[in-house]
Short mmCIF file of C-alpha atoms in Angstrom, two decimals:
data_model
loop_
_atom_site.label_atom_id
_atom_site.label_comp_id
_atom_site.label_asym_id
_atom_site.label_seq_id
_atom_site.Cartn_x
_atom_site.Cartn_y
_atom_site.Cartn_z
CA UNK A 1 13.54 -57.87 -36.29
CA UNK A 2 10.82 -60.47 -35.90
CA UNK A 3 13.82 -63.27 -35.74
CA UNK A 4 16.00 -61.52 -33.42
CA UNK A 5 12.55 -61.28 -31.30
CA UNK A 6 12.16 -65.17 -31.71
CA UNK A 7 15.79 -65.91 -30.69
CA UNK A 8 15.05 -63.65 -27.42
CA UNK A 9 12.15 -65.77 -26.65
CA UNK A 10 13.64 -69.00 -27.08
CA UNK A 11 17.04 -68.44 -25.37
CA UNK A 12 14.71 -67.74 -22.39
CA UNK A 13 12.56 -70.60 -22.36
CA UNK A 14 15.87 -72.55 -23.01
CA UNK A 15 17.60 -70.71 -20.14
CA UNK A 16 14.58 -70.79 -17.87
CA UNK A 17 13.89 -74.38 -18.34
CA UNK A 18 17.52 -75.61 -17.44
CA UNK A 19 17.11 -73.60 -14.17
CA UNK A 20 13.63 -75.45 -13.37
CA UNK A 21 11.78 -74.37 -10.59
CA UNK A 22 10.40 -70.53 -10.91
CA UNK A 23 13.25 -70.09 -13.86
CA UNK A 24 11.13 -70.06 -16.59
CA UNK A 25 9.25 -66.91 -15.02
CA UNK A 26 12.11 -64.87 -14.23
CA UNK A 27 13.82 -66.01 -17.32
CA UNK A 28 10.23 -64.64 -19.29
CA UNK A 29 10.47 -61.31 -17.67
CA UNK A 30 13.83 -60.55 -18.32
CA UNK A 31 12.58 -61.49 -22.39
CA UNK A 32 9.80 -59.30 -21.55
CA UNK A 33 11.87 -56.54 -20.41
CA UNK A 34 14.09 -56.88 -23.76
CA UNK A 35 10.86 -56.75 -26.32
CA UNK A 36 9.88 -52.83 -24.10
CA UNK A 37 12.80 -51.65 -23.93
CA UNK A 38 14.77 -53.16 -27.25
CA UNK A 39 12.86 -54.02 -29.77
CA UNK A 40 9.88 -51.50 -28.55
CA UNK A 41 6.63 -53.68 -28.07
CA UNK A 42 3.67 -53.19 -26.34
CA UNK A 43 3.43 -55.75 -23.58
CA UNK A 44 0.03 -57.64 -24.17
CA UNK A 45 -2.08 -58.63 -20.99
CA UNK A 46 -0.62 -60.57 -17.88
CA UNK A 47 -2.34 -63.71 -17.93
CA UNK A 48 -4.01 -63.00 -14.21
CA UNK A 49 -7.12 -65.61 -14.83
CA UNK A 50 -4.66 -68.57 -15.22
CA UNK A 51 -2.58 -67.54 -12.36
CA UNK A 52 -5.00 -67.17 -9.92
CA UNK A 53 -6.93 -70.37 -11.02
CA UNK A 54 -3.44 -72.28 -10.42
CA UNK A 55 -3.31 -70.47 -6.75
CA UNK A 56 -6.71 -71.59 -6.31
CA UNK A 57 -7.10 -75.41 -7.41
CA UNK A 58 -3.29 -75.96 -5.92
CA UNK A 59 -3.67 -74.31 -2.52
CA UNK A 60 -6.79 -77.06 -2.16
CA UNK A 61 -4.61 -79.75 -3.56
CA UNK A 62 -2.37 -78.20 -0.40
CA UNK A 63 -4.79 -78.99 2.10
CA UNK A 64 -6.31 -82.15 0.76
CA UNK A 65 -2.55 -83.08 1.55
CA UNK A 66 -1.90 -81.24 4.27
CA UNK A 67 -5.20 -82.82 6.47
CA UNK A 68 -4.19 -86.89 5.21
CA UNK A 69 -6.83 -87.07 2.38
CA UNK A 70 -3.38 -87.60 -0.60
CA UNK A 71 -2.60 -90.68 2.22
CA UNK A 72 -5.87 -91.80 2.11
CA UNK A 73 -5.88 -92.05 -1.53
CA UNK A 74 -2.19 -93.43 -1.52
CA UNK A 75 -3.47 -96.36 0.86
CA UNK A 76 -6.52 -97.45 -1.20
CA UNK A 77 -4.72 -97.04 -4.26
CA UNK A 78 -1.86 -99.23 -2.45
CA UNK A 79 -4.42 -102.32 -1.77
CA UNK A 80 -5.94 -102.46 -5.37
CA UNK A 81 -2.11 -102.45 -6.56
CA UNK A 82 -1.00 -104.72 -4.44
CA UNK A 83 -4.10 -107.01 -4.86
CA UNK A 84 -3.60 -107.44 -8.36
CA UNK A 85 0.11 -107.20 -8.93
CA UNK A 86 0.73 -109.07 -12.05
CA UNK A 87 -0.74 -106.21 -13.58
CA UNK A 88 0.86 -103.16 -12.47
CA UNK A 89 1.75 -102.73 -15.96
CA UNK A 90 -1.93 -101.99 -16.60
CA UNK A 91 -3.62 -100.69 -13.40
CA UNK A 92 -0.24 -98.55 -12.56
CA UNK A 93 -0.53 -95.93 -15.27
CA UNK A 94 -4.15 -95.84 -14.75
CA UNK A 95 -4.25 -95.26 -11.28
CA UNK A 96 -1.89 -92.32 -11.29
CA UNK A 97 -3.98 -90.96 -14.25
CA UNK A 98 -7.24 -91.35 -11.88
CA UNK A 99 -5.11 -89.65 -9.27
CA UNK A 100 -3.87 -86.39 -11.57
CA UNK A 101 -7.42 -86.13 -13.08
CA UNK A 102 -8.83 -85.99 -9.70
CA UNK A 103 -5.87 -83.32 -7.90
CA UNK A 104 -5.46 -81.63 -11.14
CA UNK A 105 -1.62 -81.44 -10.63
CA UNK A 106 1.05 -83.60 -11.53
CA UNK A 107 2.88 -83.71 -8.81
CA UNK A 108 0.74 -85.58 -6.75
CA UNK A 109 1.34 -88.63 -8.74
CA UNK A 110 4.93 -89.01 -6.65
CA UNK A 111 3.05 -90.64 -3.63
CA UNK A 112 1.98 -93.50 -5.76
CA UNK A 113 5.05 -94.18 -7.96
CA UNK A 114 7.16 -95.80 -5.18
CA UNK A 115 4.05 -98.22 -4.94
CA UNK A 116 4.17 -99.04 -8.00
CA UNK A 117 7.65 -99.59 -8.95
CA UNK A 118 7.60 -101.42 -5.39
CA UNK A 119 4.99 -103.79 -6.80
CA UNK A 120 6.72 -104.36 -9.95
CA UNK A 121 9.75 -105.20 -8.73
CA UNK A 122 8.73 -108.05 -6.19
CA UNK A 123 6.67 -109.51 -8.98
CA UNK A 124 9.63 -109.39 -11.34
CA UNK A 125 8.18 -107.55 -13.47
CA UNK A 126 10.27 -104.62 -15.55
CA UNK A 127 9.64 -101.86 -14.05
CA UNK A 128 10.07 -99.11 -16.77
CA UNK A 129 7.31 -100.45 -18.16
CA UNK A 130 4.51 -99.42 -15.27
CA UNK A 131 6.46 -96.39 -14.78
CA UNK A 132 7.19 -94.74 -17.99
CA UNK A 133 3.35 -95.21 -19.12
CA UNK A 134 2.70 -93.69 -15.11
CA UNK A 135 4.56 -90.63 -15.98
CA UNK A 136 2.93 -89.97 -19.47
CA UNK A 137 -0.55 -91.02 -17.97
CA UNK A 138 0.05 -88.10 -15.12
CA UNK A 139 1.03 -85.71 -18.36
CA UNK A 140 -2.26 -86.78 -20.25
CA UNK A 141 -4.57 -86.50 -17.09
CA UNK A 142 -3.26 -82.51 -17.21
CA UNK A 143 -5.37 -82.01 -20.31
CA UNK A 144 -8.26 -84.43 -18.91
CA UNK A 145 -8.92 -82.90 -15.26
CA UNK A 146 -11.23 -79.97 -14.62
CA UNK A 147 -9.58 -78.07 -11.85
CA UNK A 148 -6.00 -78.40 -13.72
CA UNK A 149 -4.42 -74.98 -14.96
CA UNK A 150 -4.30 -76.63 -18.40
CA UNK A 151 -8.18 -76.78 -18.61
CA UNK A 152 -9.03 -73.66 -17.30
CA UNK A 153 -6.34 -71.77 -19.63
CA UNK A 154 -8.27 -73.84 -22.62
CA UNK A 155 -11.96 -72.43 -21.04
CA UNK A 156 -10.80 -68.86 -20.69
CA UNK A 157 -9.44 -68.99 -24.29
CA UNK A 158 -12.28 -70.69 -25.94
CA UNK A 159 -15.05 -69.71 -23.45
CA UNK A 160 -15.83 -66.42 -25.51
CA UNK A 161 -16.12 -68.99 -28.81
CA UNK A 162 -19.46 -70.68 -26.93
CA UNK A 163 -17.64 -73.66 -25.66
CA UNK A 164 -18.38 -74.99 -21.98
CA UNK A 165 -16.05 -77.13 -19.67
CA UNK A 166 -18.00 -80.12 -20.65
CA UNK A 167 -16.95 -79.79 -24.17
CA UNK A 168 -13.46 -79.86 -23.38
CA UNK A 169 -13.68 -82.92 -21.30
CA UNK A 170 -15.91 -84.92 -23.11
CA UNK A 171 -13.05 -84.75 -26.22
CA UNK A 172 -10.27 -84.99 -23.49
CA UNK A 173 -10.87 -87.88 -21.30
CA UNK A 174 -12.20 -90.39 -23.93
CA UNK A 175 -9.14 -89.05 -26.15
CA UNK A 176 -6.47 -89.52 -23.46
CA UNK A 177 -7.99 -92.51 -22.20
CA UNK A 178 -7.59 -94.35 -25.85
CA UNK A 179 -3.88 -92.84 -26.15
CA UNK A 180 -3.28 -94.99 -22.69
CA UNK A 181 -4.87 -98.08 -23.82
CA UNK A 182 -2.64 -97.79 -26.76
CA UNK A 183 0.58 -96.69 -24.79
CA UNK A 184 -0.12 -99.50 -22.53
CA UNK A 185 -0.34 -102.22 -25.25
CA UNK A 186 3.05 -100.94 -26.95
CA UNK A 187 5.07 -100.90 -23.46
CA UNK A 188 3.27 -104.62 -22.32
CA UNK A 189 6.43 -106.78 -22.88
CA UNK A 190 8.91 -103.79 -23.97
CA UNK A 191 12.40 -104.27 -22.90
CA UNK A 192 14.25 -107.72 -21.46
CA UNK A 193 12.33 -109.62 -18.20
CA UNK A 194 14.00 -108.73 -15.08
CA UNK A 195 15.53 -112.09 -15.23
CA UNK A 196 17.22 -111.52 -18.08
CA UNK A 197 18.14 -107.79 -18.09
CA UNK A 198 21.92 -107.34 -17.42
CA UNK A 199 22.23 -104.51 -14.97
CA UNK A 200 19.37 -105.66 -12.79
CA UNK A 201 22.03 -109.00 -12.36
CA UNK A 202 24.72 -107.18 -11.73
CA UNK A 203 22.84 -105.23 -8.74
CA UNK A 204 21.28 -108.11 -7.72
CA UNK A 205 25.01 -109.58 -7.23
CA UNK A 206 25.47 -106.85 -4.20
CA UNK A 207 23.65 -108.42 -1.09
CA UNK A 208 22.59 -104.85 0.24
CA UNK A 209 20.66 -104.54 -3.09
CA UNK A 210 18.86 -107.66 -2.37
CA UNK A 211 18.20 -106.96 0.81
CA UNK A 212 16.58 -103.13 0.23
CA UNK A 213 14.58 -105.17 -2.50
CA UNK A 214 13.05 -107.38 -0.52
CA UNK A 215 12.53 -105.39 2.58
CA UNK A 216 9.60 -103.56 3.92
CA UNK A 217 6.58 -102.13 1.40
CA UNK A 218 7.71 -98.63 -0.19
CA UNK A 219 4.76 -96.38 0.33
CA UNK A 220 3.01 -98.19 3.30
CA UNK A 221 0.92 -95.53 5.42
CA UNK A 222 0.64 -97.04 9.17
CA UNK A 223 -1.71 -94.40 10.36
CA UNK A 224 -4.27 -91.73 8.77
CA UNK A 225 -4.91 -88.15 10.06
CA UNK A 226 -8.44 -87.77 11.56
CA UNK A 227 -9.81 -85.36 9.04
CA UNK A 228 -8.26 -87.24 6.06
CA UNK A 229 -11.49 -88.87 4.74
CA UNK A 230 -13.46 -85.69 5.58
CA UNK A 231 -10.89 -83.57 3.19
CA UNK A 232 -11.21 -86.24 0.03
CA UNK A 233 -15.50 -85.56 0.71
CA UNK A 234 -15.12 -81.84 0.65
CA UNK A 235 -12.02 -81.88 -2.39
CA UNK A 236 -14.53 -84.21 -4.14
CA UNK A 237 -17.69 -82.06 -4.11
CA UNK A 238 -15.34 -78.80 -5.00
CA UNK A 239 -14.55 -81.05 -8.02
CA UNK A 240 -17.81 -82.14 -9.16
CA UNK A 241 -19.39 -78.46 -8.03
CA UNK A 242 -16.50 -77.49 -11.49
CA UNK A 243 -18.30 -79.76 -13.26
CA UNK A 244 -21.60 -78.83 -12.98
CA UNK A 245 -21.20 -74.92 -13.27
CA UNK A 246 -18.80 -75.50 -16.12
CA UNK A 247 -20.67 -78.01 -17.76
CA UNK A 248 -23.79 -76.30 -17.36
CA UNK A 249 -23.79 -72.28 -16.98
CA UNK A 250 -27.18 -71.43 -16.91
CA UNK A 251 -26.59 -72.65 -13.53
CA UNK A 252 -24.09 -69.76 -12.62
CA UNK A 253 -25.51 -67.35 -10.23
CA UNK A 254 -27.14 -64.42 -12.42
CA UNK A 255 -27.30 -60.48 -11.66
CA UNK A 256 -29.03 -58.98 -14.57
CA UNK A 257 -28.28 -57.14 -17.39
CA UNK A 258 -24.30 -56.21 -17.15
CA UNK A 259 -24.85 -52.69 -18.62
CA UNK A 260 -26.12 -52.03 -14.44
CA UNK A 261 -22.30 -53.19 -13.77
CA UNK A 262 -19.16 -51.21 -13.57
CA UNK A 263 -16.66 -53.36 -16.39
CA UNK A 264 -14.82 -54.89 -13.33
CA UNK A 265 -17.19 -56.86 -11.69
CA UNK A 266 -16.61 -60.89 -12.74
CA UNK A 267 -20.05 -60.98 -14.50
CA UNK A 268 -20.55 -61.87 -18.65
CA UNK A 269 -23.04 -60.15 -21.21
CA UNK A 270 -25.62 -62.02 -19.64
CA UNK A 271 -25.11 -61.28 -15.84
CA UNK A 272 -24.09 -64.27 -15.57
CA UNK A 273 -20.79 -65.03 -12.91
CA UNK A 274 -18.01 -65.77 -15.15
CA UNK A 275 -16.71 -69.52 -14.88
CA UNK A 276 -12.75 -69.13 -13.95
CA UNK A 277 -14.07 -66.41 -11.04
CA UNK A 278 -15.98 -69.12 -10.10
CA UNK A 279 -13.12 -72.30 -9.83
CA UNK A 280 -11.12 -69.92 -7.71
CA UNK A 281 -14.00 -69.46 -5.36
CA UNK A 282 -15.09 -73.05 -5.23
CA UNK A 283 -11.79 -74.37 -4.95
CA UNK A 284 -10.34 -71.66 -2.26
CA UNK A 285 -13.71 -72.56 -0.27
CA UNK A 286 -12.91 -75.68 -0.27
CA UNK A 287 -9.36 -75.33 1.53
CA UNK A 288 -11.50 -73.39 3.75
CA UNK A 289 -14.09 -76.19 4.34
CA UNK A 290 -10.55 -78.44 4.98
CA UNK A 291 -9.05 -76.19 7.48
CA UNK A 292 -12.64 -75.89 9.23
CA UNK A 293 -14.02 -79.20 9.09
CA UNK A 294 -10.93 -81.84 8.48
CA UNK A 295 -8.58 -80.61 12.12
CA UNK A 296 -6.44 -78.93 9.88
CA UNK A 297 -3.96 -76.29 10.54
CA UNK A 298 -3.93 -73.21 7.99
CA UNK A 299 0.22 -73.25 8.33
CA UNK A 300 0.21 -76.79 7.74
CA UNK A 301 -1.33 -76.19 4.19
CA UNK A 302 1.17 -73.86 3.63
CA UNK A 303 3.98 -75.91 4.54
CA UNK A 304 3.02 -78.95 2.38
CA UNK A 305 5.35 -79.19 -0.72
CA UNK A 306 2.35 -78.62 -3.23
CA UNK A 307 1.63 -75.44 -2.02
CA UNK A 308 5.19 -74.50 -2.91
CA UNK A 309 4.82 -76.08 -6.22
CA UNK A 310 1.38 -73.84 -6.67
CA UNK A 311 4.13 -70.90 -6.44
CA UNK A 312 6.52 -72.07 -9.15
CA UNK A 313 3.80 -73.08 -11.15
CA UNK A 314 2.45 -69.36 -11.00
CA UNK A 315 5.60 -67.46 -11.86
CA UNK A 316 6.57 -69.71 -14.52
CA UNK A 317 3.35 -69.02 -16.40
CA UNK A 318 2.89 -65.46 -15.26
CA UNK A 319 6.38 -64.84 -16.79
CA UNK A 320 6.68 -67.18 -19.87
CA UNK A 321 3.49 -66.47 -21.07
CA UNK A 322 3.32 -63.11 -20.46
CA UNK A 323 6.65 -62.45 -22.75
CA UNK A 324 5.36 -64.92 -25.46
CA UNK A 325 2.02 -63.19 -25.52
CA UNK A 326 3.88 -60.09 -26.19
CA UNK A 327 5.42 -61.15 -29.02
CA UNK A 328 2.72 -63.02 -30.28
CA UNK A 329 0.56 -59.91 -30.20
CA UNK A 330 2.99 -57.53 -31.91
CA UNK A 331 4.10 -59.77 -34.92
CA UNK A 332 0.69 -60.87 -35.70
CA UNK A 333 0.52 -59.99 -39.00
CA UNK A 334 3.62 -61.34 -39.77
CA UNK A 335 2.96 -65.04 -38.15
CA UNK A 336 -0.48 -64.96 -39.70
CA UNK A 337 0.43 -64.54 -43.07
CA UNK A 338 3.34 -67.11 -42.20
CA UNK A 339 1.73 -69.93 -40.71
CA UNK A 340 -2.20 -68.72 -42.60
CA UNK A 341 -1.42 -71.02 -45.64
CA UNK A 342 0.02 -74.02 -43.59
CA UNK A 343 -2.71 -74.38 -41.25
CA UNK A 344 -5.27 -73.83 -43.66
CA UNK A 345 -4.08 -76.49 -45.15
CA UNK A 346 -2.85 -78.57 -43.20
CA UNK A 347 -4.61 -77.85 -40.31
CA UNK A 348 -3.44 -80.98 -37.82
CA UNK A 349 -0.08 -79.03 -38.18
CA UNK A 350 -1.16 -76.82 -35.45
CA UNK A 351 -0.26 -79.98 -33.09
CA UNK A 352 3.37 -80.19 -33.98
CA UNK A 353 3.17 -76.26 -32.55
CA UNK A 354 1.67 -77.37 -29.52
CA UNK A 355 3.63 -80.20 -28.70
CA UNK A 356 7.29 -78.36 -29.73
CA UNK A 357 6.35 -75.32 -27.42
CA UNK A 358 5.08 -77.40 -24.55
CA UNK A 359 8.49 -79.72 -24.81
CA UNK A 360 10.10 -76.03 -23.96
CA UNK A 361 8.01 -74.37 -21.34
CA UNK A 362 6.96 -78.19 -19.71
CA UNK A 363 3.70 -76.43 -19.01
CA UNK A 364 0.36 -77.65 -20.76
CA UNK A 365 -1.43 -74.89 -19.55
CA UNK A 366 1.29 -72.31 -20.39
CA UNK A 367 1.34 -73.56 -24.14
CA UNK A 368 -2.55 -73.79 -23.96
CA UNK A 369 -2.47 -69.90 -23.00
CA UNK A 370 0.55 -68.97 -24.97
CA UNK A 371 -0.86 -70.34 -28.70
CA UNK A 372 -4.85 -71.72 -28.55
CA UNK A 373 -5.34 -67.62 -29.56
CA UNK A 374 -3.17 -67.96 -32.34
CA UNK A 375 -5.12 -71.25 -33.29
CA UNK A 376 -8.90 -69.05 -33.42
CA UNK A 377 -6.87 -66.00 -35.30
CA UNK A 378 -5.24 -68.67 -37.86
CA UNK A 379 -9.20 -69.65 -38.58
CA UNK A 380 -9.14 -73.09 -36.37
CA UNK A 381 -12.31 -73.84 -35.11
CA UNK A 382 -12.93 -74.08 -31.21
CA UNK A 383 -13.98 -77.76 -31.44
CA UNK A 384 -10.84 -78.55 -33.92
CA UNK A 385 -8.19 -77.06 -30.81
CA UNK A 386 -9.85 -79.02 -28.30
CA UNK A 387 -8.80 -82.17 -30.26
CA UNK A 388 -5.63 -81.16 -30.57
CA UNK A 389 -5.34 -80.29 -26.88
CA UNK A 390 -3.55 -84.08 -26.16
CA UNK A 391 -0.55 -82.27 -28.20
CA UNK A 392 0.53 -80.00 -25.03
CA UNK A 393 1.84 -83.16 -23.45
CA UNK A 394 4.99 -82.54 -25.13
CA UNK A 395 7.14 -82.50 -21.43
CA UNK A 396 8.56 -86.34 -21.81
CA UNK A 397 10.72 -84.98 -24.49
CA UNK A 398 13.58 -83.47 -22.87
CA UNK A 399 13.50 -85.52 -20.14
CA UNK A 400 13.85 -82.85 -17.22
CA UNK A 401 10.82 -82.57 -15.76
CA UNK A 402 10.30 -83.56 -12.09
CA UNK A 403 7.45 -85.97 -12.11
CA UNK A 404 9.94 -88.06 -15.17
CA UNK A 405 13.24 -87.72 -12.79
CA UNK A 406 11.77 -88.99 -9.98
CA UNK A 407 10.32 -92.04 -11.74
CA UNK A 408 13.78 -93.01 -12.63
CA UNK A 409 14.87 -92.77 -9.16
CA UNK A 410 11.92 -94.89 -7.75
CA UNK A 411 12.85 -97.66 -9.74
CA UNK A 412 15.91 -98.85 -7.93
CA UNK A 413 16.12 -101.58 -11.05
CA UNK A 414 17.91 -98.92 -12.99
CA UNK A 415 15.87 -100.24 -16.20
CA UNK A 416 14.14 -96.95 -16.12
CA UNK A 417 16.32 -94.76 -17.05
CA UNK A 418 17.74 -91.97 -19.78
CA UNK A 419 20.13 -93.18 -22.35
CA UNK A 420 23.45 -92.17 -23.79
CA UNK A 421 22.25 -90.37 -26.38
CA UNK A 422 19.42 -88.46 -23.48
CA UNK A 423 16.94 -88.39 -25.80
CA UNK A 424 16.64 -92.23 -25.81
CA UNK A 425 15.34 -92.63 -22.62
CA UNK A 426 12.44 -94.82 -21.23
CA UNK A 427 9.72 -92.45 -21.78
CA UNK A 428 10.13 -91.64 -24.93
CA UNK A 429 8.25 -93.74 -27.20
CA UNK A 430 5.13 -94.27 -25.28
CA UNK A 431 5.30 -90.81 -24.82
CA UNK A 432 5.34 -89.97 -28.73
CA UNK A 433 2.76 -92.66 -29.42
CA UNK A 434 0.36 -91.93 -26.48
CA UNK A 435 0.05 -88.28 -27.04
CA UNK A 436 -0.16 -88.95 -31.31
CA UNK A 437 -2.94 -91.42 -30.36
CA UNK A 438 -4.71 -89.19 -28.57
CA UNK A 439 -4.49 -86.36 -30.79
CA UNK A 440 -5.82 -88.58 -33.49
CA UNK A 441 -8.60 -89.88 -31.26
CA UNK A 442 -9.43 -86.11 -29.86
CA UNK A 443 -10.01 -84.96 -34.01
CA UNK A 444 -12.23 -87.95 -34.50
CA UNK A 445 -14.28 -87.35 -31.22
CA UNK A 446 -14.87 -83.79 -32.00
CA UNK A 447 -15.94 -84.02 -35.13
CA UNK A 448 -18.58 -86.65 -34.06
CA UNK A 449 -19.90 -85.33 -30.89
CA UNK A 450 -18.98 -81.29 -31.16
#
């Protein structure tokens, strides 16, 4: 029975994923409907702190673009790319990592791609090399930023464990950072010079091509909203304020002893305010602060395209992860005494996990959710799944994730691209030697500093 339950669960990540958009959640209820009423399980909890911290640190992300501050960013970013264009190569990937890190989405890193396949191209320079490293640099900066879904899923796994937001990130950046460097160096002269590559010729043969190439700057922001500087301040300080608490939690406002509390108020053992109750109300008081302070609209925030995005984002983990859960919960037993011998020893193995499930549900924080509590049950230390975190950047794989399609299309070169075979496509390599590096660095960091 445990197979056929496997086989429901992965023809509806398969099914959900090739619908994209909220697919994989209504795909994951329909599985979760089939293990009740099939097979007879007892649905596990709805991942509700994940969901709401998504709502939360997206709906900011919403304003921030909704009042000009993504612009503002866009057109400082522009000038250092444009200042130093022979090497976009370099600074490209890096910026859009800086950007994801900072937003803690992905999807803002599609304001600064046209800028930098724009800069590549009028410096001859191969694109695909800037922008494949750009899309796995937005993918590692998931697992890197402190207000992303993918962090806070790892804190409200491992927070009971003793481990603070600081831990994760001091593993996480320095691990993801290295994996760059390294990606960077292996995609530095990949491929033919735009001189010499074949199709670029032949479109360069068609004098409309030439002239598109040539014309005006892709990206180039003539004007700024008022409260667009205003909205970066206030995103900023929402971002650090996640820092702080998470970093430090003795800093967390305190209410006594929690045996004065009825169980649902947001408070730990100690009194203390619990840390994801806390990124929703920083970041929702942010947009607040944005709306108030930055002249802008509260339906303009909900008419940017992240705030849609924020939606998707929700029902694809509230679904996939609740139905995975589920069957997690009720076969474990059997996947313990499975995978209990593997793990134990061979314990990096755990990685190959991460990164296969995440290539399915294109969700680090999903994956992060769906299998770090399989990782504590199957004896992994905390500090040992925090450097394998890198490993739920497994989205590059099957290349059909948004941020990766629309890379291809910025790059009117056509040398980024997905090959014949689909899997041999331009992101593919840096993607499998980025996110290995950084796995490798991540094990080596924890066991130093954790």
């Amino acid at each position: 029975m445990i197979f056929a339950q496997l086989a429901v669960v992965l023809i509806c990540i398969f099914i959900g994923a090739r619908m994209s958009g909220i697919g994989l959640g209504v795909m994951g209820m329909i599985g979760l409907l089939v293990m009740i009423f099939v097979f007879g399980l007892v649905p596990s909890d709805p991942p509700l702190e994940v969901m709401l911290i998504i709502m939360s640190v997206v709906t900011a992300a919403a304003a921030l673009q909704a009042a000009g501050g993504m612009d503002y960013l866009v057109q400082v970013a522009g000038k250092i790319l444009r200042s130093n264009p022979k090497q976009i190569t370099f600074l490209g990937p890096f910026i859009t990592y800086a950007f994801v890190l900072f937003a803690g989405t992905a999807h803002i890193s599609y304001s600064i791609m046209p800028i930098i396949a724009e800069v590549a191209i009028k410096n001859r320079i191969r694109p695909e090399r800037a922008m494949s490293m750009s899309v796995i640099g937005a993918y590692m900066a998931i697992t890197a930023s402190p207000v992303s879904a993918a962090a806070a899923a790892m804190l409200t796994v491992l927070g009971a464990s003793g481990v603070k937001l600081f831990d994760i990130l001091m593993i996480a950046i320095p691990a993801t950072l290295i994996g760059m460097v390294v990606g960077i160096l292996f995609v530095w002269k990949r491929g033919k010079e735009l001189s010499e590559d074949p199709e670029f010729l032949e479109r360069m043969k068609d004098p409309v091509f030439v002239k598109n190439l040539e014309g005006k700057d892709q990206g180039t922001i003539t004007s700024l909203a008022p409260g667009a500087v205003k909205s970066v301040i206030i995103f900023a300080l929402a971002v650090v304020s996640v820092v702080v608490f998470g970093s430090f939690p003795q800093l967390l406002p305190e209410f006594g002893n929690k045996e004065g509390f009825h169980p649902g108020f947001a408070v730990n053992d100690a009194g203390h305010l619990l840390m994801p109750s806390m990124i929703m109300i920083l970041m929702l008081a942010a947009t607040g602060l944005i709306i108030l302070l930055a002249d802008t609209p509260a339906g303009k925030v909900t008419k940017a395209s992240l705030f849609s995005s924020a939606g998707q984002a929700t029902i694809a983990v509230f679904g996939v992860v609740w139905m995975s859960s589920t069957f997690m919960d009720n076969n474990f037993a059997a996947i313990q005494s499975t995978l209990g011998d593997l793990v134990a020893s061979y314990p990096w193995s755990f990685a190959i996990a991460l990164f296969v499930l995440s290539m399915l549900l294109y969700s680090q924080a999903s994956t992060a959710k769906a299998l770090m509590p399989l990782g504590l049950s199957l004896g992994l230390p905390p500090a040992y799944l925090i450097g394998l975190f890198p490993a739920c950047n497994g989205h590059f794989f099957i290349p059909g994730y948004p941020t990766l399609l629309m890379a291809i299309e910025f790059d009117r070169t056509g040398t980024t691209r997905i090959g014949k075979y689909v899997l041999n496509h331009s992101f593919m390599l840096p993607g499998l030697i980025t996110t290995a590096v950084s796995v490798l660095a991540g094990l080596l960091l924890q066991s130093l500093l954790l």
